[in-house]
Each structure stands twice: as C-alpha cells, then as structure tokens.
Coordinates of C-alpha atoms and ligand atoms in Angstrom, one line a residue:
M27 CA 47.8 -211.9 -160.8
A28 CA 45.8 -211.5 -164.4
I29 CA 42.2 -210.4 -163.9
R30 CA 40.0 -212.4 -165.4
R31 CA 36.5 -210.6 -164.6
I32 CA 36.0 -206.7 -163.2
L33 CA 33.1 -205.9 -161.7
I34 CA 32.8 -201.7 -162.8
A35 CA 31.4 -200.2 -159.9
N36 CA 30.0 -196.9 -161.4
R37 CA 28.4 -195.9 -164.4
G38 CA 27.5 -193.8 -167.3
E39 CA 30.4 -192.4 -169.8
I40 CA 33.3 -193.8 -167.5
A41 CA 31.6 -197.9 -167.0
L42 CA 31.4 -197.4 -170.7
R43 CA 35.6 -196.3 -171.0
I44 CA 36.5 -199.7 -168.1
H45 CA 34.2 -202.1 -170.0
R46 CA 35.9 -200.7 -173.2
A47 CA 39.4 -201.2 -171.8
A48 CA 38.7 -204.6 -170.1
H49 CA 37.5 -205.9 -173.7
E50 CA 40.3 -204.8 -175.5
M51 CA 42.7 -207.1 -172.6
G52 CA 40.1 -210.0 -173.2
I53 CA 38.6 -209.2 -169.6
E54 CA 34.8 -209.6 -168.9
T55 CA 33.1 -206.9 -167.1
V56 CA 30.0 -206.8 -165.0
A57 CA 27.9 -204.2 -164.7
V58 CA 26.2 -202.9 -161.8
H59 CA 23.3 -200.5 -161.7
S60 CA 20.6 -198.6 -160.3
T61 CA 16.9 -199.8 -161.2
A62 CA 17.1 -195.8 -163.0
D63 CA 20.1 -197.2 -165.1
A64 CA 18.6 -200.7 -166.8
E65 CA 19.0 -199.2 -170.3
A66 CA 21.7 -197.9 -170.1
M67 CA 24.6 -198.3 -172.6
H68 CA 27.5 -199.7 -170.9
V69 CA 24.7 -202.7 -168.9
R70 CA 23.9 -203.4 -172.2
L71 CA 27.4 -203.9 -173.5
A72 CA 28.8 -205.8 -169.9
D73 CA 29.1 -209.7 -170.2
H74 CA 26.5 -210.3 -167.3
A75 CA 24.4 -207.3 -165.1
V76 CA 23.5 -206.6 -161.0
C77 CA 20.7 -204.7 -160.3
I78 CA 21.5 -203.3 -156.9
G79 CA 19.1 -200.7 -155.5
P80 CA 17.1 -198.1 -156.8
P81 CA 18.0 -194.5 -158.2
P82 CA 19.4 -192.9 -155.2
A83 CA 22.9 -193.3 -155.1
R84 CA 23.2 -193.9 -151.6
D85 CA 21.3 -197.3 -152.0
S86 CA 23.1 -198.4 -155.0
Y87 CA 25.7 -196.9 -156.1
L88 CA 27.2 -195.7 -152.7
N89 CA 25.4 -199.4 -151.5
V90 CA 29.0 -201.4 -150.1
A91 CA 27.4 -204.6 -149.6
A92 CA 25.3 -204.5 -152.4
I93 CA 28.5 -204.1 -154.5
I94 CA 30.2 -206.6 -153.0
S95 CA 27.2 -209.4 -152.8
A96 CA 27.7 -208.5 -156.8
A97 CA 30.9 -209.1 -156.6
E98 CA 30.6 -212.6 -154.9
I99 CA 27.9 -213.4 -156.7
T100 CA 28.8 -213.2 -160.5
Q101 CA 32.7 -214.0 -159.4
A102 CA 34.6 -210.9 -160.7
D103 CA 37.6 -211.6 -158.8
A104 CA 38.6 -207.4 -159.4
I105 CA 36.3 -203.7 -159.5
H106 CA 37.3 -200.4 -161.0
P107 CA 35.5 -197.7 -159.3
G108 CA 35.5 -194.8 -161.8
Y109 CA 36.0 -191.8 -160.7
G110 CA 33.1 -190.1 -158.0
F111 CA 31.2 -192.7 -156.2
L112 CA 33.5 -195.0 -154.0
S113 CA 36.5 -194.0 -155.7
E114 CA 37.9 -192.2 -153.2
N115 CA 36.7 -194.4 -150.5
A116 CA 39.6 -196.1 -148.6
R117 CA 36.9 -197.7 -146.3
F118 CA 35.9 -199.1 -149.4
A119 CA 38.6 -200.0 -150.8
E120 CA 39.9 -202.1 -147.6
I121 CA 36.6 -204.4 -147.6
V122 CA 37.0 -205.0 -151.5
E123 CA 40.3 -206.4 -150.1
A124 CA 39.7 -207.8 -147.1
H125 CA 37.2 -209.8 -150.2
G126 CA 40.0 -211.1 -151.9
I127 CA 39.3 -208.8 -154.7
T128 CA 41.5 -207.1 -156.4
W129 CA 40.9 -203.1 -155.9
I130 CA 41.9 -201.6 -159.2
G131 CA 43.2 -198.2 -157.6
P132 CA 45.9 -197.1 -154.9
K133 CA 46.3 -198.1 -151.4
P134 CA 43.7 -197.5 -149.0
E135 CA 46.5 -195.5 -146.7
H136 CA 47.5 -193.0 -149.5
I137 CA 43.2 -192.6 -150.4
R138 CA 43.2 -192.0 -147.3
T139 CA 46.6 -189.4 -145.8
M140 CA 45.3 -187.8 -149.6
G141 CA 41.4 -187.4 -148.8
D142 CA 42.7 -185.5 -145.5
K143 CA 44.1 -182.2 -147.3
V144 CA 45.8 -181.3 -143.7
S145 CA 47.8 -184.2 -143.9
A146 CA 47.8 -184.5 -148.1
K147 CA 49.8 -181.0 -148.0
T148 CA 52.2 -182.5 -145.2
T149 CA 52.9 -185.4 -147.0
A150 CA 53.2 -183.4 -150.4
G151 CA 56.0 -180.9 -148.2
A152 CA 57.5 -183.7 -147.2
L153 CA 58.3 -185.3 -150.5
G154 CA 59.1 -181.9 -151.8
L155 CA 56.4 -180.8 -153.7
P156 CA 56.1 -176.9 -153.5
L157 CA 53.6 -175.7 -151.5
V158 CA 51.4 -172.5 -151.1
P159 CA 52.8 -170.7 -148.4
G160 CA 50.6 -171.1 -145.2
S161 CA 50.1 -173.3 -141.6
A162 CA 52.4 -176.0 -141.2
G163 CA 49.0 -178.3 -140.2
A164 CA 45.7 -178.0 -138.8
V165 CA 44.3 -174.2 -137.2
A166 CA 43.6 -174.0 -133.6
D167 CA 41.7 -171.2 -133.5
A168 CA 40.6 -167.9 -134.3
A169 CA 43.5 -166.2 -132.7
Q170 CA 46.3 -168.7 -133.8
A171 CA 45.1 -167.8 -137.2
A172 CA 45.3 -163.8 -136.9
R173 CA 48.9 -164.5 -135.6
L174 CA 49.6 -166.8 -139.3
A175 CA 47.8 -164.3 -141.0
E176 CA 50.1 -162.2 -140.0
E177 CA 53.2 -163.5 -141.2
I178 CA 51.8 -164.8 -144.5
G179 CA 50.0 -161.4 -145.7
Y180 CA 46.3 -161.0 -146.5
P181 CA 44.5 -162.0 -148.1
V182 CA 44.8 -165.6 -146.5
I183 CA 41.9 -168.7 -146.7
V184 CA 40.7 -170.7 -144.4
K185 CA 39.8 -174.5 -146.2
A186 CA 37.9 -177.7 -144.3
A187 CA 40.7 -180.5 -144.0
S188 CA 37.4 -182.8 -145.0
G189 CA 36.6 -180.4 -147.8
G190 CA 37.2 -180.2 -151.8
G191 CA 35.5 -179.5 -154.4
G192 CA 35.3 -176.2 -153.0
R193 CA 33.6 -176.4 -150.4
G194 CA 34.2 -174.7 -147.1
M195 CA 36.5 -172.4 -147.9
K196 CA 36.6 -168.9 -146.4
V197 CA 38.7 -165.8 -148.2
V198 CA 39.6 -163.6 -145.3
T199 CA 40.8 -159.7 -147.2
A200 CA 41.3 -158.0 -143.5
P201 CA 42.1 -158.4 -140.4
D202 CA 39.3 -157.5 -138.7
E203 CA 36.8 -160.2 -140.8
L204 CA 39.4 -163.2 -139.3
A205 CA 37.4 -163.7 -136.5
S206 CA 34.1 -164.2 -137.8
Q207 CA 35.3 -165.6 -141.3
F208 CA 37.3 -168.8 -139.4
G209 CA 34.2 -169.4 -137.3
Q210 CA 32.4 -169.5 -140.0
A211 CA 34.4 -172.0 -142.0
R212 CA 34.7 -174.3 -139.2
S213 CA 31.1 -174.6 -139.0
E214 CA 30.3 -175.0 -142.6
A215 CA 33.1 -177.8 -141.9
R216 CA 31.6 -179.1 -139.4
A217 CA 28.2 -179.5 -141.1
A218 CA 29.3 -180.3 -143.8
F219 CA 31.8 -182.9 -143.5
G220 CA 31.2 -183.7 -140.0
D221 CA 34.8 -182.3 -138.8
D222 CA 36.1 -179.0 -138.2
T223 CA 39.1 -178.8 -139.5
V224 CA 40.9 -176.3 -141.3
Y225 CA 44.3 -174.7 -142.2
L226 CA 45.2 -171.0 -143.3
E227 CA 46.8 -170.6 -146.7
K228 CA 48.0 -167.6 -148.5
Y229 CA 45.0 -166.8 -150.9
L230 CA 46.1 -166.9 -155.0
G231 CA 44.8 -163.6 -156.5
N232 CA 44.6 -164.8 -159.9
P233 CA 45.9 -168.2 -160.7
R234 CA 45.4 -171.2 -162.4
H235 CA 44.6 -175.1 -162.1
I236 CA 46.9 -176.7 -163.8
E237 CA 47.1 -180.7 -162.8
F238 CA 50.0 -183.4 -163.4
Q239 CA 49.1 -186.5 -164.7
I240 CA 51.1 -189.9 -162.9
F241 CA 51.5 -193.1 -162.5
G242 CA 53.4 -195.5 -159.8
D243 CA 53.3 -199.1 -159.9
G244 CA 53.0 -199.0 -155.6
R245 CA 56.8 -200.6 -155.3
G246 CA 58.9 -197.3 -156.1
K247 CA 58.7 -196.7 -159.6
A248 CA 56.2 -194.0 -160.8
I249 CA 56.4 -191.7 -164.1
H250 CA 54.5 -188.8 -165.1
L251 CA 52.6 -187.8 -168.4
G252 CA 52.6 -184.5 -168.3
E253 CA 50.0 -181.6 -167.0
R254 CA 46.4 -181.1 -167.8
D255 CA 45.4 -176.8 -167.6
C256 CA 41.5 -177.5 -165.7
S257 CA 41.3 -173.5 -165.7
L258 CA 37.9 -173.2 -166.8
Q259 CA 35.8 -174.1 -164.3
R260 CA 31.6 -173.3 -163.4
R261 CA 31.1 -173.5 -159.7
H262 CA 34.3 -175.8 -159.1
Q263 CA 32.7 -178.1 -162.0
K264 CA 35.2 -178.4 -164.7
V265 CA 33.6 -177.3 -168.0
L266 CA 36.9 -177.9 -170.4
E267 CA 39.9 -179.4 -170.3
E268 CA 43.4 -179.6 -172.4
A269 CA 46.8 -180.6 -172.6
P270 CA 49.3 -179.1 -172.7
S271 CA 48.8 -175.9 -170.7
P272 CA 49.1 -172.7 -172.9
V273 CA 51.1 -171.3 -170.3
I274 CA 53.7 -174.3 -169.3
S275 CA 57.7 -174.6 -171.6
A276 CA 58.8 -178.1 -172.6
D277 CA 61.5 -177.3 -170.4
E278 CA 58.9 -176.5 -166.8
R279 CA 56.8 -179.5 -167.8
A280 CA 60.0 -182.1 -168.0
R281 CA 60.9 -180.2 -164.5
M282 CA 58.3 -179.6 -162.8
G283 CA 57.2 -183.5 -164.1
G284 CA 60.0 -184.9 -162.6
V285 CA 59.8 -183.0 -159.1
V286 CA 56.0 -184.7 -159.2
A287 CA 57.4 -188.4 -160.4
Q288 CA 59.8 -188.5 -157.9
A289 CA 57.6 -187.4 -155.0
M290 CA 55.9 -190.3 -156.2
A291 CA 58.4 -192.9 -156.5
Q292 CA 59.3 -192.0 -152.8
M293 CA 55.7 -192.7 -151.3
G294 CA 55.6 -196.0 -153.2
Y295 CA 51.7 -194.4 -154.8
R296 CA 49.9 -197.5 -157.3
G297 CA 47.9 -196.5 -159.4
A298 CA 46.8 -193.6 -161.3
G299 CA 47.0 -190.1 -159.7
T300 CA 46.5 -186.5 -159.8
I301 CA 48.9 -183.6 -158.4
E302 CA 46.7 -180.6 -158.8
F303 CA 48.5 -177.3 -158.1
L304 CA 47.8 -173.6 -158.3
W305 CA 49.8 -171.5 -161.1
E306 CA 50.4 -167.8 -160.6
A307 CA 53.6 -166.3 -162.0
G308 CA 55.2 -168.4 -163.1
K309 CA 55.4 -170.6 -160.4
F310 CA 53.7 -174.0 -159.3
Y311 CA 51.6 -174.6 -155.8
F312 CA 50.6 -178.0 -155.1
I313 CA 47.0 -177.5 -153.3
E314 CA 45.6 -181.3 -153.1
M315 CA 45.8 -185.2 -154.4
N316 CA 43.4 -187.1 -156.3
T317 CA 43.8 -190.3 -156.1
R318 CA 41.5 -191.7 -159.2
L319 CA 41.5 -192.1 -162.7
Q320 CA 39.7 -187.9 -163.7
V321 CA 37.3 -187.2 -166.1
E322 CA 39.4 -185.2 -168.0
H323 CA 42.5 -188.3 -168.1
P324 CA 41.8 -188.5 -172.1
V325 CA 43.0 -185.8 -173.3
T326 CA 46.6 -186.8 -171.7
E327 CA 45.8 -190.4 -173.3
A328 CA 45.6 -188.0 -177.2
I329 CA 48.6 -186.0 -176.1
T330 CA 51.1 -189.6 -175.1
G331 CA 48.8 -192.0 -176.4
V332 CA 48.7 -194.2 -173.2
D333 CA 45.7 -195.9 -172.4
L334 CA 45.2 -195.1 -168.6
V335 CA 43.1 -197.6 -167.8
R336 CA 44.6 -200.6 -169.0
E337 CA 47.9 -198.9 -167.2
Q338 CA 45.7 -198.9 -163.8
I339 CA 44.5 -202.3 -165.3
R340 CA 48.0 -203.6 -165.4
I341 CA 49.2 -201.9 -161.8
A342 CA 46.6 -203.8 -160.2
E343 CA 47.1 -206.9 -161.9
G344 CA 50.8 -206.7 -160.2
R345 CA 52.4 -206.1 -163.3
E346 CA 54.9 -203.8 -164.8
L347 CA 53.8 -199.9 -166.3
S348 CA 54.0 -201.0 -170.0
V349 CA 55.7 -197.4 -170.6
A350 CA 58.7 -195.9 -169.1
Q351 CA 59.6 -192.4 -169.1
A352 CA 62.0 -192.0 -171.5
D353 CA 59.1 -193.7 -173.6
I354 CA 56.7 -190.5 -173.0
A355 CA 56.4 -188.0 -175.4
F356 CA 54.4 -184.7 -175.3
A357 CA 52.8 -184.7 -179.0
G358 CA 50.2 -182.5 -180.5
H359 CA 47.2 -180.9 -178.7
A360 CA 43.7 -182.0 -176.6
I361 CA 40.7 -180.0 -176.0
E362 CA 38.1 -181.7 -173.7
C363 CA 34.9 -180.5 -173.9
R364 CA 32.2 -182.0 -171.2
I365 CA 28.5 -182.2 -172.6
N366 CA 25.8 -182.3 -169.6
A367 CA 22.1 -182.1 -170.0
E368 CA 21.6 -178.7 -169.1
N369 CA 20.4 -175.5 -170.2
P370 CA 23.5 -174.2 -171.9
W371 CA 23.3 -170.4 -170.4
N372 CA 21.7 -170.6 -167.1
F373 CA 22.7 -174.0 -166.6
T374 CA 19.1 -175.8 -165.1
P375 CA 19.6 -179.6 -165.6
S376 CA 17.5 -180.8 -168.9
P377 CA 17.0 -184.6 -168.4
G378 CA 14.6 -186.7 -170.8
L379 CA 14.4 -188.7 -173.2
V380 CA 16.9 -188.2 -176.3
S381 CA 14.7 -188.8 -179.4
G382 CA 17.6 -187.9 -181.5
Y383 CA 21.6 -189.0 -181.4
H384 CA 24.5 -188.6 -183.6
A385 CA 28.1 -188.3 -182.5
A386 CA 30.4 -186.0 -184.3
G387 CA 33.5 -188.3 -185.9
G388 CA 36.2 -188.1 -188.4
M389 CA 40.3 -187.8 -187.5
H390 CA 41.7 -187.5 -184.1
V391 CA 38.0 -186.8 -182.6
R392 CA 36.7 -189.0 -179.7
V393 CA 33.6 -189.0 -178.3
D394 CA 33.2 -191.0 -174.8
S395 CA 29.6 -191.0 -174.4
G396 CA 26.6 -194.0 -173.5
L397 CA 24.1 -192.3 -175.7
Y398 CA 21.8 -193.3 -177.8
A399 CA 18.7 -192.5 -179.6
G400 CA 15.6 -193.4 -177.1
Y401 CA 17.6 -193.2 -174.5
R402 CA 16.3 -191.6 -171.2
I403 CA 18.6 -189.5 -169.5
P404 CA 17.9 -190.3 -165.4
P405 CA 17.3 -187.1 -163.6
Y406 CA 19.1 -188.5 -160.4
Y407 CA 22.5 -188.4 -161.2
D408 CA 25.5 -186.1 -163.2
S409 CA 24.5 -184.2 -165.8
M410 CA 27.3 -185.1 -168.0
I411 CA 26.3 -187.4 -171.0
A412 CA 29.5 -186.8 -173.3
K413 CA 32.5 -185.9 -173.5
L414 CA 34.2 -185.0 -176.6
I415 CA 37.9 -184.6 -177.3
V416 CA 39.8 -183.4 -179.7
Y417 CA 43.6 -183.9 -181.1
G418 CA 45.2 -181.6 -183.6
R419 CA 48.7 -181.2 -183.9
T420 CA 48.6 -177.6 -182.7
R421 CA 46.3 -175.8 -180.2
E422 CA 44.6 -173.8 -182.9
G423 CA 44.0 -176.9 -185.4
C424 CA 42.5 -178.4 -182.6
I425 CA 41.0 -175.5 -182.1
M426 CA 39.5 -175.6 -185.7
R427 CA 39.1 -179.5 -185.7
L428 CA 36.9 -178.7 -182.5
K429 CA 34.6 -176.3 -184.0
R430 CA 33.7 -178.7 -187.2
A431 CA 33.5 -181.7 -184.1
L432 CA 31.0 -179.4 -181.7
G433 CA 28.7 -178.8 -185.0
E434 CA 28.1 -182.2 -186.1
M435 CA 27.3 -183.5 -182.6
V436 CA 23.2 -184.4 -182.5
I437 CA 21.7 -184.5 -179.3
A438 CA 18.3 -184.2 -179.5
G439 CA 15.4 -183.4 -176.9
V440 CA 17.2 -182.5 -174.3
E441 CA 19.6 -179.0 -173.9
T442 CA 23.1 -179.8 -173.7
S443 CA 25.7 -177.2 -173.5
I444 CA 27.2 -177.2 -177.3
A445 CA 26.1 -173.9 -177.7
L446 CA 28.6 -172.9 -174.7
H447 CA 31.4 -174.3 -175.8
Q448 CA 30.8 -173.2 -179.1
A449 CA 30.5 -169.8 -178.1
L450 CA 33.8 -170.4 -175.6
L451 CA 35.7 -171.6 -178.7
E452 CA 35.2 -167.9 -180.5
E453 CA 36.7 -165.8 -177.4
E454 CA 40.2 -164.1 -178.0
D455 CA 40.9 -164.9 -174.3
F456 CA 40.5 -168.8 -175.2
R457 CA 41.7 -168.5 -178.4
D458 CA 45.1 -166.7 -176.4
G459 CA 45.4 -169.0 -173.9
N460 CA 44.6 -166.2 -171.6
Y461 CA 42.5 -167.4 -168.8
S462 CA 42.5 -168.3 -164.6
I463 CA 40.3 -169.6 -162.6
K464 CA 38.4 -166.5 -162.8
W465 CA 37.3 -166.4 -166.3
L466 CA 34.7 -168.0 -166.9
E467 CA 32.6 -167.1 -164.2
E468 CA 33.3 -163.9 -165.6
W469 CA 32.6 -164.3 -168.6
L470 CA 29.4 -165.5 -168.3
R471 CA 28.1 -163.0 -165.8
E472 CA 29.2 -160.5 -168.5
R473 CA 27.1 -162.7 -171.3
N474 CA 24.2 -163.2 -169.1
A475 CA 24.0 -159.2 -167.5
Ligands
LIG508 C1 42.4 -172.0 -153.3 C2 42.3 -170.5 -154.0 C3 43.4 -169.4 -153.9 N1 44.2 -169.3 -153.1 N2 44.1 -171.9 -152.5 C4 39.3 -174.5 -155.0 C5 38.9 -175.6 -154.9 C6 40.1 -176.3 -154.4 N3 40.2 -177.5 -154.7 C7 41.0 -175.6 -154.1 N4 40.4 -174.3 -154.8 C8 41.0 -172.5 -154.1 N5 41.9 -172.5 -153.7 C9 44.2 -170.8 -152.3 N6 45.2 -170.7 -151.7 C10 41.2 -170.4 -154.7 C11 40.6 -171.8 -155.2 C12 39.7 -171.6 -156.3 C13 39.8 -172.6 -157.3 C14 40.7 -173.5 -157.7 C15 41.2 -174.6 -158.5 C16 39.9 -173.9 -159.9 C17 38.9 -173.3 -159.8 C18 38.3 -172.7 -158.7 C19 37.9 -171.9 -158.5 C20 37.8 -171.1 -157.2 C21 38.5 -171.0 -156.3

C-alpha cells in the first residue's frame, strides 16, 4: 500500500536523511521533536511538526503514547524509527501496527529474536552462519561455565543476553578468575538490563569488526550489499567506518554475502539489517544482528549506488526490492567520519551555539547533518552532529579526497572531532588498512601519554 505521510520518530541527521528520501518519493513528512529540538533543521523542513515533550528522551523520543498520538493527529500512515531510540523496540513496532500504521522496519518477531543475544546466536547458527565457539545457549551457573571454558579453552568471555554496546561483558583469562567474573557479569547484567541471563564464548584477542548489510522483502527474498569495516571504535562508539573492508577480497565478499543473504531469505526477514561478525585470521564469527538502519549506512550507499532508506520505504509498502543481487556491483571505496561536538582528544562533550558553519563539498563528498550557522547544539542527546562521507575509485584516492574535505569543514563555536580524523588519516597503520578493534584506543593512549 502506498505510503503518503511518514512520521519520523527520531532527531538529528538521521531524521533529515529520512525526510530527504521521503520527499524524493513524493511522500510527506511529520517531524516529532522535544522542546530542545524546536529549531532543528529537519523540523523546519518537514511538512508537519509536533512537539512531543520535554528534552529528556524518555519523555519525548521514547514516549510511545505521544508519538502514536502525533501520528493519529497528523494522519501519518507510516512511522520510520531511524536508529537508536525506539528502532529496536519490538513492542513499539507491534503497537504501531496495531494502530493500523505501517511500521518501516523488520517484523516485530525478528526484532525480538535478535534483541536477545542468546536467541540471536541460536537462530544464526540454525541458519548456517558461523558462530564464535561457545555455550549453545544460556549458562546456568559458574560450575557449568567452568566445564564449558575447559572445553573451549581460555581465554573466554561472559556476555549478557540482553547486552549490546559492550555492556555486561567480562573476559576470563584463567580458571581461578572464572567464578568471580561470572558472578560479576551476572549482577552487572541484572542491574543494567533487568535480565541476568549470560552466555559464554571463546575470547578473540585481536579481531576486526566487519558487518554485512542485508535487505529482505519479508517474503523469502533477500540480498546483501557487502560489508563495512567498523573496527575503529572507542568505548564501543564507532569513529570511522569504511566499505569495502581493506582485508576482504571480492571472492570472500561474494561467498560470505551469499551465506548471509541465504540465511535472511530463509527466515523471511523484512527490511534493512546488519549482521555483525568478528573477523580474525581470515575467518568470520557471527556475534550479533542489528534490526535497523545504521549510522554508517552511507558508505554502503556510496559503493553500491542503492538508496537504503528508499528501499526500506518500498519494502514497507509491500513492494519488491528495486534491485536484485545480480544488479549490485561494488565499485570504489567509501569512508565515513563521524563528527561529534566534543574535544577531539579527551572527548568532553561540547554542546552550544554553532557560530559559523560551512560544509565540505565537491565531487563524491556527502555531508549528512542538520547543522547551520546559528544552530544551538542541545546538551541532552548524542554528540554526533555530522557525518562526512567521501567516495573514491581507490582507497588511496578516497583518503586523499577525505583529507581535502575535512580541511574544508568549518564548524565554529564548538569543539569537534575533525582534528582527530585528520590525525588518524596520517597514520601509517590506517593508510595500510592495518588495524583491529583494539587499534584506536591503543593509539589514543599513546598519543595522550
Ligand atoms: C567479543 C570480543 C572478543 N571475543 N566476543 C563488544 C561489543 C559487542 N558487540 C561484542 N564485543 C566484543 N565481543 C568475543 N568472543 C570483543 C568484543 C569487542 C569489540 C567488538 C567489536 C568492536 C569493538 C570491540 C571492542 C572491544 C571488545
């Protein structure tokens, strides 16, 4: 069924990204915003805007009743959740659908299955994805954990089933630490998520984080759009992402992409999704699946030419994917720099008035941001204020262009992470693609020493 008006249940650059895709399809938009975001760019551009509450997210962007009411008042016929906030809340997806509103996202059952890391792993394994060696499901007690750890071999990692973003994880290097680390993982999980279910895995010492973008039509067809390398992270926050990964060959991409697409087809997955792997010594190990559009989706768009938000909307309308696997070619290289309003070296947040703004431009340069001169960055939300996405025919060309583009960016009045990105691009290890998930924090430690 054709969508006529989309309510965007998000803020910032992703709200603007969704608005743009909708308008390019002739679809109207409704912005919902907190009192802190009344002057945001996406609110100005949207066809309708509804204030849904005060600044704290729990009272506005997570306020289900206010969002549903806004949809009904404005006669929105669909809701796009963006990323974060309510995007992976299966109950919210069900409530949206129960109100006769089209949910631009995966089936609620799939959001729920993948939200629980134990059921996600079981499901992924049954669908033929390679897993990190570990417990077959939840681990009941420290004694069972100890038996399993002997089988798998140390080091092992205890993870919370309701975890994510690295919370509730404990590495165990030797048997004498297991009982206490297991107990700590449990109680941290209970405190953080209200669920003390934990599981066990072999701990990989120096992996890369490589994720595959997939898309399903919900009726048994699915495609992959290649991988992104997101190994450059600090405290589980991605800093820079690239596609393709410098370590994955075209053959390996086609093989692994085929495996993930086949798995998603078999489960009848609907919409956009990301399958996260750890990659070490040439092997992929499934860790989690994200049932949402991700921050870093533009690097995939740059190398495939596919508009992922447009595809999400088409699928939600019950239409076919606009591209088949055979139509998807991977060409060139793309890198995204996340630009945050923070000190580039100590990461202290730096909200406030943007006194001057100029976005980089030119060939193959994309800036996704709601910034403008005179905009005041509110202190209540995530510090990411812009994404700079640059494309080049080769990785080297992409890096040269990215340096040029970073030099053009002007964001005056607040501190930003631009200088961090500029320093990173000068590093030999980065230029050689020689980095793992540990590289950035080690580099920062040395630099700040
Ligand atoms: C791991 C791991 C090593 N071995 N699992 C961190 C967040 C969550 N998504 C999974 N995480 C990890 N799981 C095993 N078996 C190391 C990490 C990890 C990590 C993963 C991806 C990107 C950055 C990371 C930083 C620290 C630890």
